[in-house]
mmCIF file of C-alpha atoms (C1' of nucleotides) in Angstrom:
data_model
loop_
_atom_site.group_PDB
_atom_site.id
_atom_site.type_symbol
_atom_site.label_atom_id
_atom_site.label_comp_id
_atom_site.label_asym_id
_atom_site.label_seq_id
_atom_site.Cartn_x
_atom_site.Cartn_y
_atom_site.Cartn_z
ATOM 1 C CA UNK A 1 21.137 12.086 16.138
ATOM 2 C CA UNK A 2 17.835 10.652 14.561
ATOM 3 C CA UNK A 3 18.698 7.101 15.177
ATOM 4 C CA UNK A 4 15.834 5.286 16.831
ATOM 5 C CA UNK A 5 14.166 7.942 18.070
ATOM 6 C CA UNK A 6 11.763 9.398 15.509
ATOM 7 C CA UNK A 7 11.284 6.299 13.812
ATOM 8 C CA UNK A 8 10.930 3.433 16.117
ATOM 9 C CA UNK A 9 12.827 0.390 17.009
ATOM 10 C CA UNK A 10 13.405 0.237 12.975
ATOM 11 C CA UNK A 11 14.560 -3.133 11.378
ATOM 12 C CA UNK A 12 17.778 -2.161 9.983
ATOM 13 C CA UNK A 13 19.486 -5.400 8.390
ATOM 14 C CA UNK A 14 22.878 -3.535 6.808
ATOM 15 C CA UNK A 15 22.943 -1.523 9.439
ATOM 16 C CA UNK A 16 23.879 1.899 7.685
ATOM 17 C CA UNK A 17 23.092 5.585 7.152
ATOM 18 C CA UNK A 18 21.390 4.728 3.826
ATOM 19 C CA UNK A 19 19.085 2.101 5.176
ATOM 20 C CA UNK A 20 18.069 3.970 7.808
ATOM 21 C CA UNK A 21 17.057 7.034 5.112
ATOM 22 C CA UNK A 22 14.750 4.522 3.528
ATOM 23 C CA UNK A 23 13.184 2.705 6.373
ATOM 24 C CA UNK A 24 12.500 6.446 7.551
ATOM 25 C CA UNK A 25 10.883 7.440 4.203
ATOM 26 C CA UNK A 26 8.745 4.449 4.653
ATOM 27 C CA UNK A 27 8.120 5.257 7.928
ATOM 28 C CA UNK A 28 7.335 9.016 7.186
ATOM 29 C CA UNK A 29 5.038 7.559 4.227
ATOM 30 C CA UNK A 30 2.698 5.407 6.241
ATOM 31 C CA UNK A 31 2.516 7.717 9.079
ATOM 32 C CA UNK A 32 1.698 10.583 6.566
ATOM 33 C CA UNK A 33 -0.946 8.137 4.485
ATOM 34 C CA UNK A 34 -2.977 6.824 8.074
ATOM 35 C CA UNK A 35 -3.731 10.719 8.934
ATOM 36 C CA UNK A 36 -4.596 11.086 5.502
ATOM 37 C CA UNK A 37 -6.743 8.445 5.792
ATOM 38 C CA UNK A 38 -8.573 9.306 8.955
ATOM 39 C CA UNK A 39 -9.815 12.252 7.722
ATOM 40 C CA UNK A 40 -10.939 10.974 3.926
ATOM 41 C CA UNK A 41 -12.885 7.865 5.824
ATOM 42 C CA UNK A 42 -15.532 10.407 7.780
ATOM 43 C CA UNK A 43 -16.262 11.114 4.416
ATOM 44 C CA UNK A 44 -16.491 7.538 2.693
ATOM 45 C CA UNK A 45 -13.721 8.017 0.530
ATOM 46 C CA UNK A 46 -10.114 7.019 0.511
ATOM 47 C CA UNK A 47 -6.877 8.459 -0.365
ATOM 48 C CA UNK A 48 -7.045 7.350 -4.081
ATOM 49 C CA UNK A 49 -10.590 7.872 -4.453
ATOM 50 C CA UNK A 50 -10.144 11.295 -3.332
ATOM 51 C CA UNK A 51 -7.262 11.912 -5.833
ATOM 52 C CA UNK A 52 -9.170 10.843 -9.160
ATOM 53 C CA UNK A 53 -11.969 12.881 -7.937
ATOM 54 C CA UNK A 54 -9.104 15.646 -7.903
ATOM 55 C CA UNK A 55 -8.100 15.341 -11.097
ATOM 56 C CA UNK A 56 -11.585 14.985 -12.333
ATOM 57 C CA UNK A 57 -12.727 18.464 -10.994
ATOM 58 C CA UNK A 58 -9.284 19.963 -12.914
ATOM 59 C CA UNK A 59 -11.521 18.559 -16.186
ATOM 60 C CA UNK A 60 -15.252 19.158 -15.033
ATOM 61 C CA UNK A 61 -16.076 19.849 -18.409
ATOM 62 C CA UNK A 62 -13.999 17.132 -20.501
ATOM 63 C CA UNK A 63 -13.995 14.565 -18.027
ATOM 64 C CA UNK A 64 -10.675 12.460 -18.261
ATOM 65 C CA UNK A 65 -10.128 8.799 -20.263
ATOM 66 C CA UNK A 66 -9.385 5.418 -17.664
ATOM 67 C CA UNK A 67 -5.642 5.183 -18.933
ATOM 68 C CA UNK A 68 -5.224 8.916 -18.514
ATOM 69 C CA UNK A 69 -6.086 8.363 -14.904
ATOM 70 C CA UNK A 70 -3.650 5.439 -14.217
ATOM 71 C CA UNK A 71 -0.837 7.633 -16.109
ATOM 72 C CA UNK A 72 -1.120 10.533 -14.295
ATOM 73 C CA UNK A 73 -1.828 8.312 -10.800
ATOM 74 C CA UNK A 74 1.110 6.098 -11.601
ATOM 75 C CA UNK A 75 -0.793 3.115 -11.122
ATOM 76 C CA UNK A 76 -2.031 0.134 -13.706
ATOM 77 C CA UNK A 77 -5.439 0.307 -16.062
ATOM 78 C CA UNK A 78 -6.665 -2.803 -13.738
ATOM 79 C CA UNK A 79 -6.590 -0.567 -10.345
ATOM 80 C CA UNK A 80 -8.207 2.170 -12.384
ATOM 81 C CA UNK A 81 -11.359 -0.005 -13.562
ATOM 82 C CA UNK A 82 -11.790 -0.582 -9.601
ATOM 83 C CA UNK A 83 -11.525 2.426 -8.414
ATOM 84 C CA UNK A 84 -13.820 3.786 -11.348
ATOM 85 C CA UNK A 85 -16.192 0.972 -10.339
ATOM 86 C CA UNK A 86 -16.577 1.762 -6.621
ATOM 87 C CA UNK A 87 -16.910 5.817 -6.892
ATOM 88 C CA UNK A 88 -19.810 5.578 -9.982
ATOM 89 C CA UNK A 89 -21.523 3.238 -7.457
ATOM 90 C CA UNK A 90 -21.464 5.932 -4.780
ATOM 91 C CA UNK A 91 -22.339 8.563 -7.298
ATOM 92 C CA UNK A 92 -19.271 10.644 -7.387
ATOM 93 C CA UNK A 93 -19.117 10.289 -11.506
ATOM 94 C CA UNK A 94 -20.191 8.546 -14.792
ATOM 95 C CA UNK A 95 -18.484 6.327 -17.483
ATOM 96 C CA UNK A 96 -19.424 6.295 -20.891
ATOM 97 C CA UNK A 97 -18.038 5.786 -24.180
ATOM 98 C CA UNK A 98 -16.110 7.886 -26.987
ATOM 99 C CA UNK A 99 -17.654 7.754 -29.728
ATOM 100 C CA UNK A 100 -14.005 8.621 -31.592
ATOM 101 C CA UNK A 101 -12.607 6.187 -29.904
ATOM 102 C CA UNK A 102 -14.497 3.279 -28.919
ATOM 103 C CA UNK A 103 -11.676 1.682 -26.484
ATOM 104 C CA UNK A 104 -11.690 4.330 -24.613
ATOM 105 C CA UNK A 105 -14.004 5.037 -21.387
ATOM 106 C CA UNK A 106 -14.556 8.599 -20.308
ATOM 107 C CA UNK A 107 -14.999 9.246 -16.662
ATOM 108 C CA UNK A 108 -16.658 12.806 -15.514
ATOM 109 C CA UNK A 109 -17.530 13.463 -11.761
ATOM 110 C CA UNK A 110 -20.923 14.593 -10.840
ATOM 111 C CA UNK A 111 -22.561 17.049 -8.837
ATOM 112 C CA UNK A 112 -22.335 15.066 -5.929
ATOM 113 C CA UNK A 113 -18.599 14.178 -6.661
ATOM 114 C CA UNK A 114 -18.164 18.767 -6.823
ATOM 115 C CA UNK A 115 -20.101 18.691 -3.843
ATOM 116 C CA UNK A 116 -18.014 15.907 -1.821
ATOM 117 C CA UNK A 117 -15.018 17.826 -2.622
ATOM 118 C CA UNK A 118 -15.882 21.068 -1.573
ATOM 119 C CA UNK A 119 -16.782 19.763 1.831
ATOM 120 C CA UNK A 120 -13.349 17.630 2.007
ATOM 121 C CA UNK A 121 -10.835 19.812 0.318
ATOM 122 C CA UNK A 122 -11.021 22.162 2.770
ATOM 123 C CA UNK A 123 -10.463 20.483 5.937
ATOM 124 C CA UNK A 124 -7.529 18.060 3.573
ATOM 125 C CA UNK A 125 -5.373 21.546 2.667
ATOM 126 C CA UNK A 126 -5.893 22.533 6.596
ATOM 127 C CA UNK A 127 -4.411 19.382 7.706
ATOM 128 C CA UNK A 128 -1.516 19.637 5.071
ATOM 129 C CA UNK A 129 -0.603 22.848 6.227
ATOM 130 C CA UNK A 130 -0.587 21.944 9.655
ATOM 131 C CA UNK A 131 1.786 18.870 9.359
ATOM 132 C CA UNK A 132 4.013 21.105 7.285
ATOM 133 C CA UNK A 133 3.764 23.702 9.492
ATOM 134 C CA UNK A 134 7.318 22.628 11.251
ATOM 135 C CA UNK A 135 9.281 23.319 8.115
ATOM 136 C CA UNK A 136 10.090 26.717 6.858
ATOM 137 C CA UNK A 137 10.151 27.250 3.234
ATOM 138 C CA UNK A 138 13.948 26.585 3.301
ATOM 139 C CA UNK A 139 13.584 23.024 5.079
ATOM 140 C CA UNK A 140 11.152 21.920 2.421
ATOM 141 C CA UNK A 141 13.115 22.765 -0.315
ATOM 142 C CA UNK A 142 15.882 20.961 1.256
ATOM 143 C CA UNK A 143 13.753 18.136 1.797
ATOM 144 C CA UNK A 144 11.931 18.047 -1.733
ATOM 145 C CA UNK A 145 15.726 18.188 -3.074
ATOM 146 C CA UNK A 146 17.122 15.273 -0.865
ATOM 147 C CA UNK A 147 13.920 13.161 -1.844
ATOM 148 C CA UNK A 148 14.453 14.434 -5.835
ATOM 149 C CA UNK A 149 17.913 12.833 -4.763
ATOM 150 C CA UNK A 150 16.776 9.480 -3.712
ATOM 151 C CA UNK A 151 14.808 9.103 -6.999
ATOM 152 C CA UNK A 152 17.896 9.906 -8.844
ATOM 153 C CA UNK A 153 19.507 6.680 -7.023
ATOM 154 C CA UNK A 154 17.279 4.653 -8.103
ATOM 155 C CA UNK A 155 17.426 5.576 -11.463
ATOM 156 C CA UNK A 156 21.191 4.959 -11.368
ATOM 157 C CA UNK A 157 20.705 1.893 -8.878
ATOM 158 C CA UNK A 158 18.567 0.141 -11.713
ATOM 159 C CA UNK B 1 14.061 24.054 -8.682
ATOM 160 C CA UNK B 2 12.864 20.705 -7.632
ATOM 161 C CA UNK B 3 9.074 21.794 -9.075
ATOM 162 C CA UNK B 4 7.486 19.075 -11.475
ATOM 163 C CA UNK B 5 10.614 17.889 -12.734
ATOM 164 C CA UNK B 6 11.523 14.682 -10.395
ATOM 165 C CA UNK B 7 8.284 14.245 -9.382
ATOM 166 C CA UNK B 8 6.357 13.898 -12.675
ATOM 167 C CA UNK B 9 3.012 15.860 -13.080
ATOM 168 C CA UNK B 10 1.949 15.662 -8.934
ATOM 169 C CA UNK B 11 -1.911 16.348 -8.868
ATOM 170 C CA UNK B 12 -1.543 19.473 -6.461
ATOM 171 C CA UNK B 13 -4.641 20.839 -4.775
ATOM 172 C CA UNK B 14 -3.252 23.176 -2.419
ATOM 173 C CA UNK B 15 0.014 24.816 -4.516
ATOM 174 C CA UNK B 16 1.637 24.718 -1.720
ATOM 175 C CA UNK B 17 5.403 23.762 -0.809
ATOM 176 C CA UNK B 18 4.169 21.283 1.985
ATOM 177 C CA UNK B 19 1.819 19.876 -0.204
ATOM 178 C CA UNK B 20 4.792 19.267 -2.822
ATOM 179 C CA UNK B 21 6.576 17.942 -0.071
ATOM 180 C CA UNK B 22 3.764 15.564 1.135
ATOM 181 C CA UNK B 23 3.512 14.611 -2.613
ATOM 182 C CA UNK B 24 7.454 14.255 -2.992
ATOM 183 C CA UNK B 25 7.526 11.904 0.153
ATOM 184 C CA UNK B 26 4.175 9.349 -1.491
ATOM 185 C CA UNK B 27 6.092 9.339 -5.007
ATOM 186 C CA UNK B 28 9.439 8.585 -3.535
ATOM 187 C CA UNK B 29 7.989 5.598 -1.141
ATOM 188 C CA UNK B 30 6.419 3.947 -4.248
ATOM 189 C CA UNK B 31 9.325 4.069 -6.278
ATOM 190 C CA UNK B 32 11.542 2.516 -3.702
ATOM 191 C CA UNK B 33 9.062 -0.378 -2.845
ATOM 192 C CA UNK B 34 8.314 -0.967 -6.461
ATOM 193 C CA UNK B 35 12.165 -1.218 -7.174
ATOM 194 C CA UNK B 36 12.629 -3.632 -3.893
ATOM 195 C CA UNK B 37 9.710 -6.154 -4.930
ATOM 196 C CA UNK B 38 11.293 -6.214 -8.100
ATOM 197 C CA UNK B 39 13.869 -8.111 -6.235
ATOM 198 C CA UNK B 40 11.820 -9.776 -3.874
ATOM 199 C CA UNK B 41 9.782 -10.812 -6.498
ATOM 200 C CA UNK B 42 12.661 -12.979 -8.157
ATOM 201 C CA UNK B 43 12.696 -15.223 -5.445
ATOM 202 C CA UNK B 44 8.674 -15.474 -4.472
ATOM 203 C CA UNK B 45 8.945 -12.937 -1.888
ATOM 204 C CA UNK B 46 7.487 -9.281 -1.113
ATOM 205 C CA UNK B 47 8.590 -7.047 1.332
ATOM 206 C CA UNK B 48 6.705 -7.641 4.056
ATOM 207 C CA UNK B 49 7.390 -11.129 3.549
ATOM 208 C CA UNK B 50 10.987 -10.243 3.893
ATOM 209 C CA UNK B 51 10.793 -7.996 6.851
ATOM 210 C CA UNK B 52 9.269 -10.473 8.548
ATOM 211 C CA UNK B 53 12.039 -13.158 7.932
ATOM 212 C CA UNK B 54 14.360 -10.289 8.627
ATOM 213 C CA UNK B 55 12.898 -10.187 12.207
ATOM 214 C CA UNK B 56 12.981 -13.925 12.956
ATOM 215 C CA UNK B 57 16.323 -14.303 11.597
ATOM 216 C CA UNK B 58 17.683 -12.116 14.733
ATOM 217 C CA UNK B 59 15.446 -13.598 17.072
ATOM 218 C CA UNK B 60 16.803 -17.233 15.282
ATOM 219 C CA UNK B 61 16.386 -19.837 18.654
ATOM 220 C CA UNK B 62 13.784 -17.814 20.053
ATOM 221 C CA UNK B 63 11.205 -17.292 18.036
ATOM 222 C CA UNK B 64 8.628 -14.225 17.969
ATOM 223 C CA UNK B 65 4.944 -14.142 18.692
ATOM 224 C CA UNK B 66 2.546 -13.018 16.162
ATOM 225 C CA UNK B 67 0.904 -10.000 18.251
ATOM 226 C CA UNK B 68 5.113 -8.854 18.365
ATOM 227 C CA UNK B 69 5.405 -9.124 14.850
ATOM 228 C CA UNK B 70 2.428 -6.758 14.052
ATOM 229 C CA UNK B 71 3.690 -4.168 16.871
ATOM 230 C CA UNK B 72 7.258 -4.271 14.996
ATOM 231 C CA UNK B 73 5.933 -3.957 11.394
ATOM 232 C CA UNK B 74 3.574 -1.825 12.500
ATOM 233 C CA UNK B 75 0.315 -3.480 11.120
ATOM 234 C CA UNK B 76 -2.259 -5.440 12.811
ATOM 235 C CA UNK B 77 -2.370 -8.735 14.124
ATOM 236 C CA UNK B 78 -4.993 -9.838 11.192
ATOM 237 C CA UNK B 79 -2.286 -8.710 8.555
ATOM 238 C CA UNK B 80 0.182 -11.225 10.444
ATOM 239 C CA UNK B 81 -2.047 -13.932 10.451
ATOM 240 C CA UNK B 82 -1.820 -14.110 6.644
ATOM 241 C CA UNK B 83 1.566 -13.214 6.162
ATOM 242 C CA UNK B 84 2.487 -15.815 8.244
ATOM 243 C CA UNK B 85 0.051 -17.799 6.626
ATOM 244 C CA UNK B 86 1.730 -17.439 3.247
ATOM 245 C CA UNK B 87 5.288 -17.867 4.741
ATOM 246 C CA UNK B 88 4.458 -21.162 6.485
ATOM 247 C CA UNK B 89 2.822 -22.386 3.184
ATOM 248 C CA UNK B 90 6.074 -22.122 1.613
ATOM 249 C CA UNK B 91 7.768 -23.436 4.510
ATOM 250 C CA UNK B 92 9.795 -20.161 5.116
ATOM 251 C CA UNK B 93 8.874 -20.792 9.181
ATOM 252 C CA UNK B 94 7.352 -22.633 11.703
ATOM 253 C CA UNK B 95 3.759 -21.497 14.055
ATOM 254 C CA UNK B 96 3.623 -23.375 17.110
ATOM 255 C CA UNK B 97 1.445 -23.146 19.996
ATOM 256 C CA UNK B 98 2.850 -21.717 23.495
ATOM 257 C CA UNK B 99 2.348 -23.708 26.849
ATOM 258 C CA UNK B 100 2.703 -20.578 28.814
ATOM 259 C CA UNK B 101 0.492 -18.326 27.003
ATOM 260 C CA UNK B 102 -2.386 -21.066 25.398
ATOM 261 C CA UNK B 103 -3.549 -18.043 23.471
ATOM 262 C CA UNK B 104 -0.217 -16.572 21.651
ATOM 263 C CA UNK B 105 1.435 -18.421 18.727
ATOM 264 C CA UNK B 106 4.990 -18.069 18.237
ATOM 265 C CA UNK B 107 6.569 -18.184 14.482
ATOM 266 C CA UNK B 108 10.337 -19.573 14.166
ATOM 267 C CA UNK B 109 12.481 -19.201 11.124
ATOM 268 C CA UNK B 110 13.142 -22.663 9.271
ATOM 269 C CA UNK B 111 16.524 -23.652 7.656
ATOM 270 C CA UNK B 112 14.652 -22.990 4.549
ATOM 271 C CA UNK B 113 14.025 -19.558 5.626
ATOM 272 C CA UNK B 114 17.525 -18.851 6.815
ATOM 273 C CA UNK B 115 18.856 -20.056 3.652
ATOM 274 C CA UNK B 116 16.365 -17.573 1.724
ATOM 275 C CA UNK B 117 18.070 -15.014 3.772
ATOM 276 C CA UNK B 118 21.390 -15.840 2.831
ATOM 277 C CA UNK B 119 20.682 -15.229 -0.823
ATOM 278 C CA UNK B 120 18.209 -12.292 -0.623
ATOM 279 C CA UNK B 121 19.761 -10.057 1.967
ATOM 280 C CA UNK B 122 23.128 -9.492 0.136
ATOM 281 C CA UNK B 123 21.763 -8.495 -3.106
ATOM 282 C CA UNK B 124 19.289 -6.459 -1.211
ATOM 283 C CA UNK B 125 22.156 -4.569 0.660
ATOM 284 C CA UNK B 126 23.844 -4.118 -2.442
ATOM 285 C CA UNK B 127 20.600 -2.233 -3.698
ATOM 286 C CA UNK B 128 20.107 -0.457 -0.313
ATOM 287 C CA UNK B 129 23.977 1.123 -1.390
ATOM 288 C CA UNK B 130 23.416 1.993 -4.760
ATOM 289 C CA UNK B 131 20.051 3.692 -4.375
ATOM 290 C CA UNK B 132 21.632 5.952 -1.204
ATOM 291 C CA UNK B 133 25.179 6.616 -3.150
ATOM 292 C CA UNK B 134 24.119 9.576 -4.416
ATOM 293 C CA UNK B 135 23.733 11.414 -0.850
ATOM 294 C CA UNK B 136 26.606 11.933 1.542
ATOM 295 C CA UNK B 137 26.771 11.182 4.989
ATOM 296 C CA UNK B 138 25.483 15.311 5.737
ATOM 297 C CA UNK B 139 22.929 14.637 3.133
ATOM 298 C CA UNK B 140 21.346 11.258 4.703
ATOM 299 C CA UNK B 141 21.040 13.662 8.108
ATOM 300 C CA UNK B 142 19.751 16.472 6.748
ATOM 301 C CA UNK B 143 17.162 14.063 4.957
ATOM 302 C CA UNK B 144 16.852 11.818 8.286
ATOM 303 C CA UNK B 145 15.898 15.150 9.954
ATOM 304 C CA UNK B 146 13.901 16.451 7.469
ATOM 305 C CA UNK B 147 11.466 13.132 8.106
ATOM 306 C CA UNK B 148 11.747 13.289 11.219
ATOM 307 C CA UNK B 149 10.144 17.108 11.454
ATOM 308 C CA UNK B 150 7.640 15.860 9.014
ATOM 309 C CA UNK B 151 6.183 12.899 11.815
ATOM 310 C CA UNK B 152 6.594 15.336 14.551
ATOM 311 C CA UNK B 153 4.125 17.562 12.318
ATOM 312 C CA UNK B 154 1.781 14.881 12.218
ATOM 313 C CA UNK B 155 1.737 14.364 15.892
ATOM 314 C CA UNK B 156 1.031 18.307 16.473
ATOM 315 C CA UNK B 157 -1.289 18.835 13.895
ATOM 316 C CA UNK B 158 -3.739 15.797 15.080
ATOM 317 C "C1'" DG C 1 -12.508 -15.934 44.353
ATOM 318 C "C1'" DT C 2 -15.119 -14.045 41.043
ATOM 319 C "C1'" DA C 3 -16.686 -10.667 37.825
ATOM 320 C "C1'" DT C 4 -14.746 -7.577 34.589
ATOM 321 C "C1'" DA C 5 -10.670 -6.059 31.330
ATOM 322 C "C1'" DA C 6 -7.599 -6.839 28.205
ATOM 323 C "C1'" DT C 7 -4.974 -9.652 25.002
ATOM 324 C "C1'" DT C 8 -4.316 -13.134 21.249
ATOM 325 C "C1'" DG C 9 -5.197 -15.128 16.982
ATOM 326 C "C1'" DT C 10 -8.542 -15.865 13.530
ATOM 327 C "C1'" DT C 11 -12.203 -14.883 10.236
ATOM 328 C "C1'" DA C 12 -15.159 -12.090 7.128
ATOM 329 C "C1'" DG C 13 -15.740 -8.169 4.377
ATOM 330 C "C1'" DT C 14 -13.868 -4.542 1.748
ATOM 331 C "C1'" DA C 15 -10.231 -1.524 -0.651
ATOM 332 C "C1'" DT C 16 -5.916 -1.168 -2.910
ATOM 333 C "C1'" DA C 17 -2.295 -2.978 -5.903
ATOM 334 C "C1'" DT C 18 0.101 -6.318 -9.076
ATOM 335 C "C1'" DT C 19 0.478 -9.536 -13.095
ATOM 336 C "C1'" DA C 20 -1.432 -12.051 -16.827
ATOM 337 C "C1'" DA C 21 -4.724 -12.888 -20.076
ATOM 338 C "C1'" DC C 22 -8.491 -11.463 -23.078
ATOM 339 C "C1'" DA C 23 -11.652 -9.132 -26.648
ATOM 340 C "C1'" DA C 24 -12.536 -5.009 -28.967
ATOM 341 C "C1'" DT C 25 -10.736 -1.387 -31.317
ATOM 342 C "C1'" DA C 26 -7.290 1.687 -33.506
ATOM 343 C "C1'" DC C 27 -3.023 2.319 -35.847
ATOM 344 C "C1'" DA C 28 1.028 1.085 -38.841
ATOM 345 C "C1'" DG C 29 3.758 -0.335 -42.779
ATOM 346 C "C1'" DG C 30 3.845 -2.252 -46.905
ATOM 347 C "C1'" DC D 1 -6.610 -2.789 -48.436
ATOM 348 C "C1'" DC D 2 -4.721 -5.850 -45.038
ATOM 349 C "C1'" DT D 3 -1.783 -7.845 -41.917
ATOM 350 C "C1'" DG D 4 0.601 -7.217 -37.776
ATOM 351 C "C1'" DT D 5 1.080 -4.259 -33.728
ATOM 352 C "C1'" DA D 6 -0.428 -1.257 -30.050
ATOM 353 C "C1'" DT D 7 -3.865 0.501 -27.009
ATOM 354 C "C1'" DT D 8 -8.047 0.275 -24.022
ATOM 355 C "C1'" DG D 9 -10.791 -1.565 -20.571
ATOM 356 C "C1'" DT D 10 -11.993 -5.641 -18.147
ATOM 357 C "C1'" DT D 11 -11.473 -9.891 -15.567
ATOM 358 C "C1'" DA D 12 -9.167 -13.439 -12.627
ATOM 359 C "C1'" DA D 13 -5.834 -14.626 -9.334
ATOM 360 C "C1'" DT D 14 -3.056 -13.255 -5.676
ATOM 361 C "C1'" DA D 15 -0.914 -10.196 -1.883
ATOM 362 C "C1'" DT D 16 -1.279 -6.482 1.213
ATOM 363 C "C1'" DA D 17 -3.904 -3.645 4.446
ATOM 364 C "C1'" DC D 18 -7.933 -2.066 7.252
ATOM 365 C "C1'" DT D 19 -12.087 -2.657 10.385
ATOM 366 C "C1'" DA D 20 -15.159 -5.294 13.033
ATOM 367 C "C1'" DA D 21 -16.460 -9.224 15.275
ATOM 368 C "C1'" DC D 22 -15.488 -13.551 17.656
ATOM 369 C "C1'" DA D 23 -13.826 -17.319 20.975
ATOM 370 C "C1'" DA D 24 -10.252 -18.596 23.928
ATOM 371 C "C1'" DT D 25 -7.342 -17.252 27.303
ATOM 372 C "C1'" DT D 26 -5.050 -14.266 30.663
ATOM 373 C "C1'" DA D 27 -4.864 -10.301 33.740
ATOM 374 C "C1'" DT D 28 -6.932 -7.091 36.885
ATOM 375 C "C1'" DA D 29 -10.127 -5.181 40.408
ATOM 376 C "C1'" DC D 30 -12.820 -5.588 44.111
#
DNA sequence: GTATAATTGTTAGTATATTAACAATACAGG
DNA sequence: CCTGTATTGTTAATATACTAACAATTATAC
């Protein structure tokens, strides 16, 4: 049995299978995002810098519009002008305007941004490998379906 | 096939199953704590707010010291400090000096807070059910074990 | 006993996230 | 065309987290 072993002395209010599956998803989340962490901060980036610069390097040549970003990082146009706003300061990419659309700002990652990635990316896939390492190809699967199930809850639970 | 369908378009790097599974585990955390501030939200809370109220409610004549808070919600003391900050603002609890230890400061729930509880927790139980119907009692394991192996990976591969 | 550790809470600085409002711009229907 | 609507990026306010530093206090070592 799992119970308040992997997960520490948990807060569990209903006491219940089902709360327990969340608290350990948040659990398994924060543990998962601090390692991620670790690493990116050698490097002076975070976890969502390091994502945008991601995507950016997908579209070296196009670049990729602010809303685009928060669509596709699920998160609002306000976090996006931030995080824009602390990686051009550090060099990692340039925003300028569309001239088809003059709303729009188009963000395209530099040199510097390729070159931070190439160093990082690396060492980032090593690490996932090695925490997924103690799951074979079947226990993922089974994993990736109970999560796909969770989601499905809380569409229903809504 | 679980592949970009509940997950939305992940930004993979590695095209990997663990890095799916990584990514399945970050998308699934945010949806759940987006849908439980939703509820929080309705009555001026969030959910660390809550957990922390959660906590003091079971330790009700006692009280809890800060430094124990931040061990049990696992974040640091200087996150406490303003929680609690927040929570005593809005008369939630109580932060009293100790005479045995002149340097801890021990937080106790106030009626007010208890009576917070008494609303919030049912609904949130409620939620906590509906979101988890959709997996058995052999599914919650399976997923329960599932995390589990994922935070022993991150202790191996440190 | 006294010098050294460690612990506790707080503060400052920074990064991430949310909501709400706003101006500029683009689009839509009539 | 022109009026109303939608989108885009930004800003302000607030909450959550992290690190680093700090003073006060307690614990430990010798």
């Amino acid at each position: 049995m799992v119970r308040f072993e992997s997960f520490g002395e948990a807060n569990l209010l209903c006491d219940c299978l089902g709360e327990e599956t969340l608290v350990a998803i948040f659990r398994t989340y924060n543990a998962i995002v601090k390692d991620f962490n670790r690493l990116f901060a050698r490097f002076g980036l975070t976890e969502p810098q390091f994502n945008i610069l991601v995507l950016l390097a997908k579209r070296e040549n196009e670049g990729m519009v602010l809303s685009e970003i928060g669509r596709k990082m699920l998160v609002t146009r306000a976090d996006v002008t931030g995080l824009i706003d602390r990686l051009e300061r550090n060099g990692m990419l340039t925003r300028n305007s569309q001239p088809h659309d003059r709303r729009a700002k188009l963000a395209m990652i530099t040199e510097k941004g390729l070159g931070m990635l190439r160093r990082v990316v690396p060492l980032h896939c090593d690490k996932i490998n090695r925490v997924t390492a103690v799951l074979d190809g079947q226990e993922k699967r089974t994993l990736l379906n109970g999560l796909a199930k969770v989601n499905q809850g809380l569409v229903n639970g809504r």
